[in-house]
PDB file of C-alpha atoms in Angstrom:
ATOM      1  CA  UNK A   1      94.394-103.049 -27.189  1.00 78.00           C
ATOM      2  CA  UNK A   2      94.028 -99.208 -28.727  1.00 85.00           C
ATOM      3  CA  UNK A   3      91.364 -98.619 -25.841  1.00 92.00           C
ATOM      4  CA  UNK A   4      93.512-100.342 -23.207  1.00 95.00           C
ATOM      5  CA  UNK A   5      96.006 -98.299 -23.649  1.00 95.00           C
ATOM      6  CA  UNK A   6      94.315 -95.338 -23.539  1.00 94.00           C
ATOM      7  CA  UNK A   7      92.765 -96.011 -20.386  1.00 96.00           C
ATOM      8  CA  UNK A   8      96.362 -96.941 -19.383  1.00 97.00           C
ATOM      9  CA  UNK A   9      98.186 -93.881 -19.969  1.00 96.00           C
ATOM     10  CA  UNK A  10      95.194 -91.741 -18.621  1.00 96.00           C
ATOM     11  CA  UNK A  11      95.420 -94.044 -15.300  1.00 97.00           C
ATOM     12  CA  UNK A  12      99.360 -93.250 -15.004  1.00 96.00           C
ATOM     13  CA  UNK A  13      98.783 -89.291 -15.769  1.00 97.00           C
ATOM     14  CA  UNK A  14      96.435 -89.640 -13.233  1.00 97.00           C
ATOM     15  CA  UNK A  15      99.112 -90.621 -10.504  1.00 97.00           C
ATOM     16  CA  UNK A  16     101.464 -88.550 -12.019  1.00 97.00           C
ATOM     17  CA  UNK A  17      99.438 -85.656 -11.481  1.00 97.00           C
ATOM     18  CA  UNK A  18      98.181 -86.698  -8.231  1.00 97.00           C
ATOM     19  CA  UNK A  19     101.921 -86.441  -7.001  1.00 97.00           C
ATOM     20  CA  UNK A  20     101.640 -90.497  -5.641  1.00 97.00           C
ATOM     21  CA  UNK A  21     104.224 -91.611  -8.726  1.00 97.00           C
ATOM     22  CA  UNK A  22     106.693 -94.494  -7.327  1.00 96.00           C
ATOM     23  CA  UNK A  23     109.911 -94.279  -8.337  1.00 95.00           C
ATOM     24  CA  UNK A  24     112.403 -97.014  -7.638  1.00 94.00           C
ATOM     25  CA  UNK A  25     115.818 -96.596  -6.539  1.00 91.00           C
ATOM     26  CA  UNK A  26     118.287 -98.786  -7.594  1.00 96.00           C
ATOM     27  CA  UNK A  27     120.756-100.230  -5.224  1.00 96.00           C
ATOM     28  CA  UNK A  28     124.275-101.304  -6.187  1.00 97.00           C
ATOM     29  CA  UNK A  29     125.443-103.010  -2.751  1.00 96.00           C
ATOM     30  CA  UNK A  30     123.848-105.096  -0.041  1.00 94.00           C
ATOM     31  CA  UNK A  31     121.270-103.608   2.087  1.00 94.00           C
ATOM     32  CA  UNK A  32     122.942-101.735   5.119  1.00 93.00           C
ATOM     33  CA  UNK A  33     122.954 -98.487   6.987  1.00 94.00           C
ATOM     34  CA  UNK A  34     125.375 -96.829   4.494  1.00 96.00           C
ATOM     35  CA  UNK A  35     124.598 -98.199   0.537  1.00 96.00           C
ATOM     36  CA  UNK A  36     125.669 -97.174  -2.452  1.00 97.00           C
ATOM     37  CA  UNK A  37     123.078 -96.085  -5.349  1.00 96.00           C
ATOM     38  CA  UNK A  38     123.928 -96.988  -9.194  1.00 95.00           C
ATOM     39  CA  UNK A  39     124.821 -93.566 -10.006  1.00 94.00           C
ATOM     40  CA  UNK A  40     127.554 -93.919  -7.569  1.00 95.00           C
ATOM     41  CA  UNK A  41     126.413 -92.014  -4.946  1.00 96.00           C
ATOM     42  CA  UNK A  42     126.876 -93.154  -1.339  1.00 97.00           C
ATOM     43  CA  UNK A  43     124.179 -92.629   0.832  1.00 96.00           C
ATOM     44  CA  UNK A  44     122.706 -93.032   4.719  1.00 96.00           C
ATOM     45  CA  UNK A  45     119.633 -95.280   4.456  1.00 95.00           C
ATOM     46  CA  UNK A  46     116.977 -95.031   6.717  1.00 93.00           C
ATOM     47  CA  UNK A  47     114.045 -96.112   4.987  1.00 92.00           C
ATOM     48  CA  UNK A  48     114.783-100.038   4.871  1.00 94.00           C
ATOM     49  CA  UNK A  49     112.772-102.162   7.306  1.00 95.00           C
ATOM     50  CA  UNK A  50     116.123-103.990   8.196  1.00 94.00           C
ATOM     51  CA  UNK A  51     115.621-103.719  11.979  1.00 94.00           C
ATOM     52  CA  UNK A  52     118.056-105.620  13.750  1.00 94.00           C
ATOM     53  CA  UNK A  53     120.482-104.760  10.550  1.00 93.00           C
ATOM     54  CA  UNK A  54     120.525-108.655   9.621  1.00 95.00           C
ATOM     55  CA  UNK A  55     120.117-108.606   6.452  1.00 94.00           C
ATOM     56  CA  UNK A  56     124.125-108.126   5.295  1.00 93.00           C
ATOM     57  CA  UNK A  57     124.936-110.331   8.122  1.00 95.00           C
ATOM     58  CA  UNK A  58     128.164-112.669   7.401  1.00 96.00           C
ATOM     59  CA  UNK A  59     126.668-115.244   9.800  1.00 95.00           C
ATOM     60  CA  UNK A  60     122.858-115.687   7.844  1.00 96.00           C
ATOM     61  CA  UNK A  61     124.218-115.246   4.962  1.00 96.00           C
ATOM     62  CA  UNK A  62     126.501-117.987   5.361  1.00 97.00           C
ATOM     63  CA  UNK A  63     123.388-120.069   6.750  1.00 96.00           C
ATOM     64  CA  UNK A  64     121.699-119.564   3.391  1.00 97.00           C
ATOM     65  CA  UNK A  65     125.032-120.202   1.300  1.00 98.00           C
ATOM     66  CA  UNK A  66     124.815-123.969   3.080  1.00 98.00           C
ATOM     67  CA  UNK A  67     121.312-124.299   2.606  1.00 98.00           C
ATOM     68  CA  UNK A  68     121.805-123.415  -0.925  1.00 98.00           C
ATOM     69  CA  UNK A  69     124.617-125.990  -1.360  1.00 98.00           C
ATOM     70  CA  UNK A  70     122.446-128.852   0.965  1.00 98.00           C
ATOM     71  CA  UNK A  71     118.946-127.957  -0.240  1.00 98.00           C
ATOM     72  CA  UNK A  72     119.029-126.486  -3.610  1.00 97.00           C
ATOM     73  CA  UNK A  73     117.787-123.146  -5.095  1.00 97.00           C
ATOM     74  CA  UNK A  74     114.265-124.013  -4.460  1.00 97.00           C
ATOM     75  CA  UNK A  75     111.697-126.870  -4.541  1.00 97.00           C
ATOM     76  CA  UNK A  76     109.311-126.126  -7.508  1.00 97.00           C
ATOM     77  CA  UNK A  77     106.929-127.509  -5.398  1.00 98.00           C
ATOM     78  CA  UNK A  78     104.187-126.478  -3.127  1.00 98.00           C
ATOM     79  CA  UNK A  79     104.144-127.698   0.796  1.00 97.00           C
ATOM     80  CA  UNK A  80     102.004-130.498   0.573  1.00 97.00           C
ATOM     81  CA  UNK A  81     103.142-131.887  -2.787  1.00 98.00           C
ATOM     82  CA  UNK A  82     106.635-132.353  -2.268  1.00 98.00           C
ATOM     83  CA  UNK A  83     107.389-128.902  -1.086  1.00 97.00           C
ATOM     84  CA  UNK A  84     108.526-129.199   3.047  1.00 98.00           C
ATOM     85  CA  UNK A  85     112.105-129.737   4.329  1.00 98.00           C
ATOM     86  CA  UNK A  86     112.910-130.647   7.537  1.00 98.00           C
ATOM     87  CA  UNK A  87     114.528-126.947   7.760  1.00 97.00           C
ATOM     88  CA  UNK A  88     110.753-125.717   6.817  1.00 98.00           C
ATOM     89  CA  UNK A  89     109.394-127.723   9.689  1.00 98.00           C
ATOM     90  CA  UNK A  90     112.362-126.874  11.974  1.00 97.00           C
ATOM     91  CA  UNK A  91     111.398-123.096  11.244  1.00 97.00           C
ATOM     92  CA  UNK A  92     107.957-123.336  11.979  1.00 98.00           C
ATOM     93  CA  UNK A  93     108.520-125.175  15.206  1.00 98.00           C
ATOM     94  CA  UNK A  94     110.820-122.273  16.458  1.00 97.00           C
ATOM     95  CA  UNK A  95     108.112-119.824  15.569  1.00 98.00           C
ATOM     96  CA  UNK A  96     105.625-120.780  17.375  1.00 98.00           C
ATOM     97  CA  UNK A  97     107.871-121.618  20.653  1.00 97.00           C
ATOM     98  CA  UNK A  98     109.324-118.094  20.127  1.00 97.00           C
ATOM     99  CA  UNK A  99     105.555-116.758  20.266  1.00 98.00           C
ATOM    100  CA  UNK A 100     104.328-119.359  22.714  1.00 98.00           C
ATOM    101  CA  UNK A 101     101.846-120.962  20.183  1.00 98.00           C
ATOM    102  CA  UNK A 102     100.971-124.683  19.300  1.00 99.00           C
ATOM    103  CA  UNK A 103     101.657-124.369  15.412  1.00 99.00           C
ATOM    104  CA  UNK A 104     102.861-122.181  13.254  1.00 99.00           C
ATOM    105  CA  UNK A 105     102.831-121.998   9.072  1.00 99.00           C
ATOM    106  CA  UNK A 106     105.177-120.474   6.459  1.00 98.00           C
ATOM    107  CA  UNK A 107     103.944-118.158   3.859  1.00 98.00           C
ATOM    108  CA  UNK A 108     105.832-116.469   1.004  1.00 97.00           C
ATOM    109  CA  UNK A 109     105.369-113.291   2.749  1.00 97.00           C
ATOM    110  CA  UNK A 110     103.159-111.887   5.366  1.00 98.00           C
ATOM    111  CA  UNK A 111     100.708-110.377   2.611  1.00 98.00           C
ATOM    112  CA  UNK A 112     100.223-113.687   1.852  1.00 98.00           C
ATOM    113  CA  UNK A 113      99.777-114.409   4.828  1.00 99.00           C
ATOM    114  CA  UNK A 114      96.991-111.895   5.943  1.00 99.00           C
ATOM    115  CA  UNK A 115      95.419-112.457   2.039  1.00 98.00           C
ATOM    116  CA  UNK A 116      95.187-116.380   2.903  1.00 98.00           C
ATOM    117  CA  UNK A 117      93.469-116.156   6.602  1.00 99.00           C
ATOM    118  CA  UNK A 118      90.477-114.439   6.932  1.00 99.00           C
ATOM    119  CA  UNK A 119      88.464-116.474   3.586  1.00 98.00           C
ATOM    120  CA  UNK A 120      90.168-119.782   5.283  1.00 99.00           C
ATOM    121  CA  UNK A 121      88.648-119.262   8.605  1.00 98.00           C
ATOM    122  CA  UNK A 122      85.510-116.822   8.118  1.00 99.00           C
ATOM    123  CA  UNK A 123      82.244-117.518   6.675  1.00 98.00           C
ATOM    124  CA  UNK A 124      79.286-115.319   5.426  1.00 99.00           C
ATOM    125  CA  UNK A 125      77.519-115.785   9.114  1.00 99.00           C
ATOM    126  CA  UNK A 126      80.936-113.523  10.906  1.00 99.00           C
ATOM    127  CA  UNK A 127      82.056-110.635  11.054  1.00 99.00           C
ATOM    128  CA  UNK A 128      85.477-108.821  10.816  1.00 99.00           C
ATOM    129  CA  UNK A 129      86.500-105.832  12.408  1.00 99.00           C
ATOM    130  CA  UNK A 130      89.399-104.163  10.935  1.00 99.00           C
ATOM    131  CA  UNK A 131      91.371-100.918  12.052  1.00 99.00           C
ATOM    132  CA  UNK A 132      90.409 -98.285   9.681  1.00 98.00           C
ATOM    133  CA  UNK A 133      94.916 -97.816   8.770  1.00 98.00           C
ATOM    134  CA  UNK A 134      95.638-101.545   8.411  1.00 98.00           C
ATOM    135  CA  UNK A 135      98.075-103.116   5.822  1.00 98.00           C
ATOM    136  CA  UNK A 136      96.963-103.045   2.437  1.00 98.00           C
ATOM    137  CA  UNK A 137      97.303-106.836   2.908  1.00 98.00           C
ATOM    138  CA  UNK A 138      94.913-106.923   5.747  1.00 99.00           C
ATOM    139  CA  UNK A 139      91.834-104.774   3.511  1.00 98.00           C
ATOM    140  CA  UNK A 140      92.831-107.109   0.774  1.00 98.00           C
ATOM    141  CA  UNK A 141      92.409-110.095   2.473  1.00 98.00           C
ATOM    142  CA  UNK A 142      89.482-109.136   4.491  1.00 99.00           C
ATOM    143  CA  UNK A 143      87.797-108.037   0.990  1.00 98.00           C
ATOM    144  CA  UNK A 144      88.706-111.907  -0.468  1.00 98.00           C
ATOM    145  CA  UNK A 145      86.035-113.104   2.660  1.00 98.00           C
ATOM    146  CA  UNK A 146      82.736-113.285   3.240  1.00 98.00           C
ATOM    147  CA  UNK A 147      82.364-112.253   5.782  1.00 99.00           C
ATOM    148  CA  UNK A 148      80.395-108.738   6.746  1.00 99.00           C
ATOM    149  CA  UNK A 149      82.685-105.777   7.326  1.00 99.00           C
ATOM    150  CA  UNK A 150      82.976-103.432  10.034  1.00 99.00           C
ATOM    151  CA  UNK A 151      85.468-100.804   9.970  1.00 99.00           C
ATOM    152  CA  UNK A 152      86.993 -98.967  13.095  1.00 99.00           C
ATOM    153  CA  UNK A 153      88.167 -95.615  13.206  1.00 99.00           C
ATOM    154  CA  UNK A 154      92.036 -95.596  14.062  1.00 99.00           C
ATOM    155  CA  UNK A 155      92.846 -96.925  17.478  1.00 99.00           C
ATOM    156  CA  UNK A 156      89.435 -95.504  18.564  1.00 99.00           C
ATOM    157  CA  UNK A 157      87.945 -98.146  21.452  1.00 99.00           C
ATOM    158  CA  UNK A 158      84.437 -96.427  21.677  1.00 99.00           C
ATOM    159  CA  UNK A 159      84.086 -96.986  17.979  1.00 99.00           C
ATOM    160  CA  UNK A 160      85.108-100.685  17.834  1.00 99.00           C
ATOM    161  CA  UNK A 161      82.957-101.633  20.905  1.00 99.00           C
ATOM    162  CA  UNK A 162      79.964 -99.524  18.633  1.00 99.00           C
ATOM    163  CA  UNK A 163      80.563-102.080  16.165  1.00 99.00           C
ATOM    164  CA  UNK A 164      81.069-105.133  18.368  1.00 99.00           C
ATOM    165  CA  UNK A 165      77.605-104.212  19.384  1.00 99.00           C
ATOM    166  CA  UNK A 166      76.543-103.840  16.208  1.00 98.00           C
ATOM    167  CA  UNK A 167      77.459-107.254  14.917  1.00 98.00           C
ATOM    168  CA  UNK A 168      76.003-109.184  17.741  1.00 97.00           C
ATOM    169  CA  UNK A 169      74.386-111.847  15.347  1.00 98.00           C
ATOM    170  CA  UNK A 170      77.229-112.768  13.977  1.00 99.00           C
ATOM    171  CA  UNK A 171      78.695-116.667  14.507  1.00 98.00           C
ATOM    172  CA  UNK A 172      82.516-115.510  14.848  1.00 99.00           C
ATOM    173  CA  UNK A 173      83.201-112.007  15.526  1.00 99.00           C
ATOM    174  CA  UNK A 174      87.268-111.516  14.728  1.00 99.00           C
ATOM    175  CA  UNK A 175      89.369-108.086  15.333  1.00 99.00           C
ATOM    176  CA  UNK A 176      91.503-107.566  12.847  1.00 99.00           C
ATOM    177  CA  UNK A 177      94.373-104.456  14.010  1.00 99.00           C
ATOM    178  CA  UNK A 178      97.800-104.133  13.240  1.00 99.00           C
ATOM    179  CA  UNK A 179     100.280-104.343  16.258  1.00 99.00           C
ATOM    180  CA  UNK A 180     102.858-100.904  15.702  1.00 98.00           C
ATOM    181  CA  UNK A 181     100.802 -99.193  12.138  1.00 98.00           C
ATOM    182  CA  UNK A 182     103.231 -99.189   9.184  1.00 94.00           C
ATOM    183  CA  UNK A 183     100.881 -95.813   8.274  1.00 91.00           C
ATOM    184  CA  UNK A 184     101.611 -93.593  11.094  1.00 95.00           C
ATOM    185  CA  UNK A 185     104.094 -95.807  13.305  1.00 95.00           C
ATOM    186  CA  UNK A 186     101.455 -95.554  16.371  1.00 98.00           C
ATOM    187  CA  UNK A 187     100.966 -98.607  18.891  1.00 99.00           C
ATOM    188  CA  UNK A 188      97.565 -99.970  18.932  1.00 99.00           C
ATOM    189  CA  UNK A 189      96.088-100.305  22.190  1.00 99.00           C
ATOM    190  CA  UNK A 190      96.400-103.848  22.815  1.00 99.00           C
ATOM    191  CA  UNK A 191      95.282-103.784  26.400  1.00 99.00           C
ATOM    192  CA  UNK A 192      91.955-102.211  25.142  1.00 99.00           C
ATOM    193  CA  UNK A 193      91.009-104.383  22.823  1.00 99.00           C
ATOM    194  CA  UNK A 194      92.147-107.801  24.739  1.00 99.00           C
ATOM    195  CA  UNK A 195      89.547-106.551  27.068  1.00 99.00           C
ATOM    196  CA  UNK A 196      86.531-105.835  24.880  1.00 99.00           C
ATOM    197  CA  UNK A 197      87.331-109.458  23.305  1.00 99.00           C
ATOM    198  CA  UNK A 198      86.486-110.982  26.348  1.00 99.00           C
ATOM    199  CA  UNK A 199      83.749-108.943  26.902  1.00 99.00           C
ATOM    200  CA  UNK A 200      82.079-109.387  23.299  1.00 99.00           C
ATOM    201  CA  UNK A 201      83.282-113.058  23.061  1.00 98.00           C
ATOM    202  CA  UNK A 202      85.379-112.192  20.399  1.00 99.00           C
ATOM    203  CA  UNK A 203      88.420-113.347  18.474  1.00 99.00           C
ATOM    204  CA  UNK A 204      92.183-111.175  17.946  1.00 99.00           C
ATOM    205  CA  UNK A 205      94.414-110.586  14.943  1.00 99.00           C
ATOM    206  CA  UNK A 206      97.193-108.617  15.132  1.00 99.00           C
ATOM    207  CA  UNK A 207      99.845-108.118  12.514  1.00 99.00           C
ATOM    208  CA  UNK A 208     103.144-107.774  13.899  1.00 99.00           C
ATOM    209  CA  UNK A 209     105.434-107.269  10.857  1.00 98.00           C
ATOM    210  CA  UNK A 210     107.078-104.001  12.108  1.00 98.00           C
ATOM    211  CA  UNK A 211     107.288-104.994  15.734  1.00 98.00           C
ATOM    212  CA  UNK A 212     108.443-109.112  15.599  1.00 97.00           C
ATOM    213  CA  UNK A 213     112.532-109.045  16.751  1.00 96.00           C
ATOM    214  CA  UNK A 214     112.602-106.284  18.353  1.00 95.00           C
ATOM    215  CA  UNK A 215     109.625-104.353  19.884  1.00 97.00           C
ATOM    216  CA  UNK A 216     109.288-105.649  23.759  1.00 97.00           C
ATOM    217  CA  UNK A 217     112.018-106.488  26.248  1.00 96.00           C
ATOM    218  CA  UNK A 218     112.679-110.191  23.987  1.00 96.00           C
ATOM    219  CA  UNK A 219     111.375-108.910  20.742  1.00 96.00           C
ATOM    220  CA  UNK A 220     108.306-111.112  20.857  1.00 97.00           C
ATOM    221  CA  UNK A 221     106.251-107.771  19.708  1.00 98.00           C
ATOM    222  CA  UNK A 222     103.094-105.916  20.905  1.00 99.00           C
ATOM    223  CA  UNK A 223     102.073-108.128  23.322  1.00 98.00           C
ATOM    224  CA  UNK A 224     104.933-108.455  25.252  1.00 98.00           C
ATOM    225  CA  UNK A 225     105.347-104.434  24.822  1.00 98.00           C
ATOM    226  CA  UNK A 226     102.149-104.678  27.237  1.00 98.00           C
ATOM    227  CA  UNK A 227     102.859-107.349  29.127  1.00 98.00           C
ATOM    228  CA  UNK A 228     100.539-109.532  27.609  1.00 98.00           C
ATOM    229  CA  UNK A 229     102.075-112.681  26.134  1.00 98.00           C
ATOM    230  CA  UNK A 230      99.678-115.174  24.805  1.00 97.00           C
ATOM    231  CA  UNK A 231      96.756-113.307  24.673  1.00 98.00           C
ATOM    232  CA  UNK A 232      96.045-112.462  21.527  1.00 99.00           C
ATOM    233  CA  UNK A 233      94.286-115.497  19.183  1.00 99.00           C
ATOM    234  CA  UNK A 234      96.243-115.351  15.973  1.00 99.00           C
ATOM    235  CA  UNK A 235      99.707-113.611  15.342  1.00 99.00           C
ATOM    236  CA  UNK A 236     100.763-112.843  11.544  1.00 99.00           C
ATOM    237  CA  UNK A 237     104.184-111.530  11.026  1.00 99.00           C
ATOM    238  CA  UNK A 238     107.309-111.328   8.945  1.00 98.00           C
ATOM    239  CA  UNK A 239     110.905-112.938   8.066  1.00 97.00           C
ATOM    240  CA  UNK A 240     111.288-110.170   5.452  1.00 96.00           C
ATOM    241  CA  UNK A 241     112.442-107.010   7.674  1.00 96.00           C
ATOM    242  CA  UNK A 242     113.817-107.355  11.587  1.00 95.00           C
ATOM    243  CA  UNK A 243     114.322-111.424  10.937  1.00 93.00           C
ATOM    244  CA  UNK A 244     116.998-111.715   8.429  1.00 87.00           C
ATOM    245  CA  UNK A 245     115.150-108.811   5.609  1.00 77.00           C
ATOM    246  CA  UNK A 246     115.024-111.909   3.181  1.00 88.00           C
ATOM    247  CA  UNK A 247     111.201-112.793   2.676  1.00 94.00           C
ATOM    248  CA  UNK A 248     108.586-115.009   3.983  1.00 97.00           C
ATOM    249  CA  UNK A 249     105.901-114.206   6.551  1.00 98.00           C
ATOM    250  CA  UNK A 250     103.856-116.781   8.979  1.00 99.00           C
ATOM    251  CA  UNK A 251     101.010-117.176  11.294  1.00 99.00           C
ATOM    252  CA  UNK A 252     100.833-118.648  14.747  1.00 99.00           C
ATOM    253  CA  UNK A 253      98.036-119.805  17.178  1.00 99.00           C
ATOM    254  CA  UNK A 254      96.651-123.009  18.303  1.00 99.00           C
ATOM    255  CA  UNK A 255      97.070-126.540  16.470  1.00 99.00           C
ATOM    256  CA  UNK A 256      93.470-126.594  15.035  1.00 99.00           C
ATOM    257  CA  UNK A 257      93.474-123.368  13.410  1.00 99.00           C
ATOM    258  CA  UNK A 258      96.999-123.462  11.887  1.00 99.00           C
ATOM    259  CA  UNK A 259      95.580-126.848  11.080  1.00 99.00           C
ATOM    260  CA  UNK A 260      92.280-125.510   9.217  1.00 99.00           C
ATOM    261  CA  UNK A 261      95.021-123.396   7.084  1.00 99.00           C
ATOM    262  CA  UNK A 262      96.998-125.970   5.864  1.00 99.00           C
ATOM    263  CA  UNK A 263      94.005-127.535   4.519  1.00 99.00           C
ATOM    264  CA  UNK A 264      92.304-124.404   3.021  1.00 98.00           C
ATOM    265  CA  UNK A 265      94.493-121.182   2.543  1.00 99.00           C
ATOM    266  CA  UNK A 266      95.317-120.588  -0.985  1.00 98.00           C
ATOM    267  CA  UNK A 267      98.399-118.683  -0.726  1.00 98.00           C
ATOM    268  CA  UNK A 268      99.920-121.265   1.556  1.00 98.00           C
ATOM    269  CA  UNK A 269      98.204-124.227  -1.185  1.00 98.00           C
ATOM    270  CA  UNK A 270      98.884-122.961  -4.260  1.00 98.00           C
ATOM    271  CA  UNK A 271     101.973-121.052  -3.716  1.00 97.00           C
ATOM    272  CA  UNK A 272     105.663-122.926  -4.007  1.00 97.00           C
ATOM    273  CA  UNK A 273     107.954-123.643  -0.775  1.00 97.00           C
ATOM    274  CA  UNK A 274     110.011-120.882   0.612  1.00 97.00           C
ATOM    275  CA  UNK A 275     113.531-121.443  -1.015  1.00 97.00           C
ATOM    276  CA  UNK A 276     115.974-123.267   1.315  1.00 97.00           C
ATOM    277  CA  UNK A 277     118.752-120.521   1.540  1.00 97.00           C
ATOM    278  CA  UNK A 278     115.203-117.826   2.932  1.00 97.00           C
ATOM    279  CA  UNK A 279     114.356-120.795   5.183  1.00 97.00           C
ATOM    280  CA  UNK A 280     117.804-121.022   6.388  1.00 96.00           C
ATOM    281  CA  UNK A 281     118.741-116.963   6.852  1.00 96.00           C
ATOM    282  CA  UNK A 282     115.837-116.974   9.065  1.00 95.00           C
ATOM    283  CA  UNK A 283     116.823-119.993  11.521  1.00 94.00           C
ATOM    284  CA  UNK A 284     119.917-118.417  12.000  1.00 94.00           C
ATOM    285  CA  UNK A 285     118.735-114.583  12.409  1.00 88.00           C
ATOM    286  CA  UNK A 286     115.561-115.167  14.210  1.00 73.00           C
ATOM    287  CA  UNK A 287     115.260-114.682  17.679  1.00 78.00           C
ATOM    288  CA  UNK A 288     114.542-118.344  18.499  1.00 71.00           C
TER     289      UNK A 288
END
């Protein structure tokens, strides 16, 4: 343990120095535009991911408060133990109308979500093309595959096709980009690479955690910010910031693939149930 913690403390002086040190704020009220801090201070808050400004909302929070009382705190189970309510089934059902998909699936969150996907669906004869500023969630579950690994510089179209080209051998070829960048709040150019899909035979991913609820005319995200519902292969997203700020993230896509994931994602198998009141803040914020 000595060594540990040496290696420890020179790891944290290392941050420190670096000028990268996270400190948290604590919170004494609800999450909302104006909060209050523990020191007492009251203070504007624009760095919450509470889009649509749900999460303090009487009416979800309600929704949860009658789950809680109807459902229980939780289920202490996974899904396919004894883990799925009809409220979980009711949820993903709406999803996947709301994105006009066959299926959907729950996840604890979205990085579960994106760490659960590409090992479930991949194998060591694909390839995965990933946006050079994805989610930390997308590089860390694109590094839990075996697939072989192509990175794209940001947004850059001439760069991807380069490597579409240069992963012609591969079985399944799969884009990997998110939909508005959490790093730099830039769109990716959806249009772009719908079209060098088709032309490469290739399959899309987008994450659409900061643009589900409220980015295009209906809040169905980057593809209907282009005018290009239902083109994209696999949607990952969010209940945790525009949908109700609780937690929980999904995919959506076709039957057989959401499917292959309930039989072999580990996040999703080895991971307990959404709790009933989440579940139930989300049915009544969603956009559904």
């Amino acid at each position: 343990m000595g060594f540990l913690s040496s290696c420890v403390e020179s790891e944290l002086a290392a941050i420190a120095k670096a000028g990268t040190w996270k400190t948290e704020r604590i919170i004494a009220s609800s999450q909302q535009t104006r909060i209050t801090l523990s020191n007492g201070r009251k203070v504007l808050n624009f760095c919450a991911n509470n889009y649509l400004g749900l999460a303090n909302n009487k009416n979800v929070i309600n929704a949860a408060k009658t789950a809680l009382d109807k459902y229980g705190a939780g289920l202490s189970s996974v899904r396919f133990i004894c883990g799925t309510q009809e409220i979980h089934v009711e949820l993903e059902k709406k999803i996947a109308t709301f994105h006009g998909r066959e299926d959907a699936i729950l996840y604890a969150s979205c990085f579960d979500a994106n760490a659960g996907i590409f090992e479930a669906l991949l194998t060591s004869d694909d390839a995965v093309l990933s946006d050079e500023l994805n989610h930390a969630s997308i590089i860390d579950g694109i590094r839990l595959c075996k697939a072989k690994k192509y990175r794209y510089k940001h947004r850059n179209m001439a760069d991807l096709e380069n490597k579409l080209q240069e992963s012609r051998s591969a079985r399944l070829r799969l884009i990997a980009s998110d939909g508005v960048f959490s790093m730099d709040g830039t769109v990716t150019p959806l249009s772009n690479i719908i079209a060098l899909a088709k032309k490469y035979d290739a399959i899309t991913f987008i994450d659409d955690c900061h643009a589900t609820g409220f980015f295009g005319k209906t809040g169905r995200g980057t593809e209907e910010y282009f005018d290009l519902l239902g083109s994209v292969d696999i949607i990952n997203s969010t209940l945790g910031k525009a949908l109700g700020g609780a937690a929980g993230g999904y995919t959506t896509s076709k039957k057989g693939i959401v499917s292959l994931l309930r039989q072999k994602s580990r996040p999703y198998l080895f991971s307990n149930s959404l709790p009933p009141p989440v579940v139930a803040s989300a049915n009544k914020s969603g956009p559904f």
